[in-house]
Coordinates of C-alpha atoms in Angstrom, one line a residue:
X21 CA 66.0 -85.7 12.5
X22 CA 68.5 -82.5 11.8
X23 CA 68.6 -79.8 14.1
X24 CA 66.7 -77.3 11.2
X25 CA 64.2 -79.6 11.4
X26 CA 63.3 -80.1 14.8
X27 CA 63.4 -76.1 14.6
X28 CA 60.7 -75.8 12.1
X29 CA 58.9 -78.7 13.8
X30 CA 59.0 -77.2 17.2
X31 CA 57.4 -73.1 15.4
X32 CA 55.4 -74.9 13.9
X33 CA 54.2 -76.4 17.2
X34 CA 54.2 -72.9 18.5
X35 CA 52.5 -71.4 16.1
X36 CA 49.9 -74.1 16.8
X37 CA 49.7 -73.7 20.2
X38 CA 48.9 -69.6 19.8
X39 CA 46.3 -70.6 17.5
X40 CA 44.7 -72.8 20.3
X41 CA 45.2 -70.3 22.8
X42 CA 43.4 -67.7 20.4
X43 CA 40.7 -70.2 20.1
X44 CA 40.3 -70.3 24.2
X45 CA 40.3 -66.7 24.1
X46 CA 37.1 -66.8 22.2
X47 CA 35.3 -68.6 24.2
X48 CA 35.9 -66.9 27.3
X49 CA 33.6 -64.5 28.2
X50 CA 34.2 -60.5 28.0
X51 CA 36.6 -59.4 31.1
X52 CA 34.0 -56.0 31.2
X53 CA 30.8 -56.6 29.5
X54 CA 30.6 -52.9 28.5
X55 CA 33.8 -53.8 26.6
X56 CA 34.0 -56.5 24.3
X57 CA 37.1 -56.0 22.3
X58 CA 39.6 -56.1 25.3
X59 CA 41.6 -59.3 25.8
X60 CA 43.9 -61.2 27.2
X61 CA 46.2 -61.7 24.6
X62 CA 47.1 -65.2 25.4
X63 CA 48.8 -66.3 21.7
X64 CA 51.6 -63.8 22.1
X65 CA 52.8 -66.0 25.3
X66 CA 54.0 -68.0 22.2
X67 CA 55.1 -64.7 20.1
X68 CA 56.8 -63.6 22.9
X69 CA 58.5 -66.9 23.7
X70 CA 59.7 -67.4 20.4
X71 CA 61.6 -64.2 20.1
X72 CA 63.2 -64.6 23.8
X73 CA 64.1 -68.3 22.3
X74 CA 65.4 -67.4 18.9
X75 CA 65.0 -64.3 17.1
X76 CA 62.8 -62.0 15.2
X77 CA 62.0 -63.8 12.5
X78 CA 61.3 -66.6 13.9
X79 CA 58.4 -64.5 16.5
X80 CA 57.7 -62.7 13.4
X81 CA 56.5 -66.0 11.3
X82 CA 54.8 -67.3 14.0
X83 CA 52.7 -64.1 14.9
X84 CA 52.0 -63.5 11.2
X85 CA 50.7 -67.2 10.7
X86 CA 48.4 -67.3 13.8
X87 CA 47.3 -63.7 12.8
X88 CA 46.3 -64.5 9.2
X89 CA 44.8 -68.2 11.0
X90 CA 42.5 -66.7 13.5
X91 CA 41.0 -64.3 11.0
X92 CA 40.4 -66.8 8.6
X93 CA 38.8 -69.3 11.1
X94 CA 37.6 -66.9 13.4
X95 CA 37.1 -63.5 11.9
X96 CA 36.8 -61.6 8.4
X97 CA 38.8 -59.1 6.5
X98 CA 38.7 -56.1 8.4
X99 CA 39.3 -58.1 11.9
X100 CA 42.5 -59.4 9.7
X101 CA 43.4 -55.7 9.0
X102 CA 43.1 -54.8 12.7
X103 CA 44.8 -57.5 13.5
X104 CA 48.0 -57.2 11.4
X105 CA 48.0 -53.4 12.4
X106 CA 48.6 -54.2 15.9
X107 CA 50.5 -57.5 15.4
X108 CA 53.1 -55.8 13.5
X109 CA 53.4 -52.9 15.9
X110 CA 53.3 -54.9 19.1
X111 CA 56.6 -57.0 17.3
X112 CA 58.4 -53.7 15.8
X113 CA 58.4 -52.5 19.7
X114 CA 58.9 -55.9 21.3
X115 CA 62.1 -56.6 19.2
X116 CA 63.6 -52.7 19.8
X117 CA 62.8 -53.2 23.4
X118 CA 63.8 -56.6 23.6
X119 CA 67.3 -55.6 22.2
X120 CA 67.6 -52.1 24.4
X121 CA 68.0 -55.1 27.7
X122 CA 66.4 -52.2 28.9
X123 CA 63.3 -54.2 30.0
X124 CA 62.9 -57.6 31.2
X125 CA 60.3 -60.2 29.4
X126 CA 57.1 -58.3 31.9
X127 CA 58.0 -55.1 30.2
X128 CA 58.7 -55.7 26.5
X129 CA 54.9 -57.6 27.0
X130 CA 53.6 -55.0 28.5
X131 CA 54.7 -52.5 25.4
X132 CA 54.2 -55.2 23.0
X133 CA 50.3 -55.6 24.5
X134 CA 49.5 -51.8 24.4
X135 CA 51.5 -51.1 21.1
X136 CA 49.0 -53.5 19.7
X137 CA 46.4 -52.1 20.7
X138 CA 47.6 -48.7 19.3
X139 CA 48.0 -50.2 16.1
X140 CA 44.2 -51.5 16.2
X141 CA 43.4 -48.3 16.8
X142 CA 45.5 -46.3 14.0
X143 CA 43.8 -48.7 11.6
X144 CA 40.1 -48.2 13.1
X145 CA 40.6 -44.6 12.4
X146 CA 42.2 -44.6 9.0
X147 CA 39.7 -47.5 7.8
X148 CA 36.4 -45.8 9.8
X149 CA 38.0 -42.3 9.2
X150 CA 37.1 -40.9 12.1
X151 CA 39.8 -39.8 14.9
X152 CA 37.0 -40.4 17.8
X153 CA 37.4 -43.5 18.3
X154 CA 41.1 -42.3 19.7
X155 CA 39.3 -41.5 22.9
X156 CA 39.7 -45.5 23.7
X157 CA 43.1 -45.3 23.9
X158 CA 43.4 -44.7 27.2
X159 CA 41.1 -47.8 28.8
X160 CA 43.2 -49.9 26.0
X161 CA 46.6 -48.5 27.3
X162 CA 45.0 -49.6 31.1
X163 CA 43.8 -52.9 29.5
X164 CA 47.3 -53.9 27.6
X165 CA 48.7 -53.0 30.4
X166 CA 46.8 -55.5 32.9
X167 CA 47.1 -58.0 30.0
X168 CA 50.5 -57.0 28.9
X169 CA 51.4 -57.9 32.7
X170 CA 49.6 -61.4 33.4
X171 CA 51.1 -62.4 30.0
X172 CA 55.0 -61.3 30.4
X173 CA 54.6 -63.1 34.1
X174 CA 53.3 -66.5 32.3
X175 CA 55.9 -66.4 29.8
X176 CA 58.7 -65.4 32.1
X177 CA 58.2 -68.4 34.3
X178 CA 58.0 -70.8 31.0
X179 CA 61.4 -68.8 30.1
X180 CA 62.9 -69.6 33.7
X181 CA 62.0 -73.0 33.4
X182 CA 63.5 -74.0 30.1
X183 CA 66.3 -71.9 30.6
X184 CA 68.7 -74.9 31.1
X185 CA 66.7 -77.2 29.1
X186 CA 67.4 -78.7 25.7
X187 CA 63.6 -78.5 24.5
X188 CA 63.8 -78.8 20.9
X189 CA 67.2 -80.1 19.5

């Protein structure tokens, strides 16, 4: 098998694996029971690993495809509008940060988690068209923070430990 193709083969994988981890997200149960919509964020460990491991496009395919996946499996429309709002905010910031080497993997998830949570919450008020629901934003900035955190920390110990290995070619 050509190196191109153990490339594809190995996002492909990846993009797999985020759907799966979006999956287990579901089922586990609300971290605050007064708040339903906060998460984890457990697929971008894969978003996030595929840009540290290759490049934009590559975390940009692979976030866009487990996106579009989850809504279709898991959600509707508007949770796919939400979704694509934040998605492509969280990656526009990850990527700028990400090249600034201004911030280490912990940080650009950290920015990536609340930036995607902004984005959800620009699109809530354009699509309900109402700015209230902007009062969230500050126990989603606390949330994607906590998340943005535990998720940069699981990634950067996968990133330390295939550092020096040859894991797809």
């Amino acid at each position: 098998m050509n190196s191109k193709t153990k490339k594809v083969t190995f996002i492909g994988v990846m993009t797999a694996f985020a759907l799966v981890l979006a999956y287990v997200e579901l089922l586990l149960p609300p971290i605050f029971a007064t708040l339903p919509a906060i998460k984890i964020g457990l697929p971008n460990m894969a978003v996030l690993f595929l840009l540290y491991k290759f490049s934009f496009k590559e975390a940009a395919l692979c976030s866009a495809v487990r996106i579009i996946m989850v809504a279709l499996l898991f959600g509707n429309a508007v949770s796919l509008l939400y979704s694509l709002a934040g998605g492509l905010l969280s990656l526009v910031v990850m990527v700028l940060l990400k090249k600034s080497n201004l911030f280490s993997a912990v940080g650009v998830s950290v920015a990536g988690a609340v930036s995607h949570n902004l984005g959800q919450i620009i699109a809530a008020i354009l699509i309900l068209e109402t700015v209230e629901i902007g009062y969230y934003i500050p126990v989603l900035i606390v949330s994607g923070t906590v998340a943005g955190v535990a998720v940069g920390l699981l990634s950067s110990l996968v990133l330390k430990y295939l550092s020096n290995k040859n894991f797809y070619f």
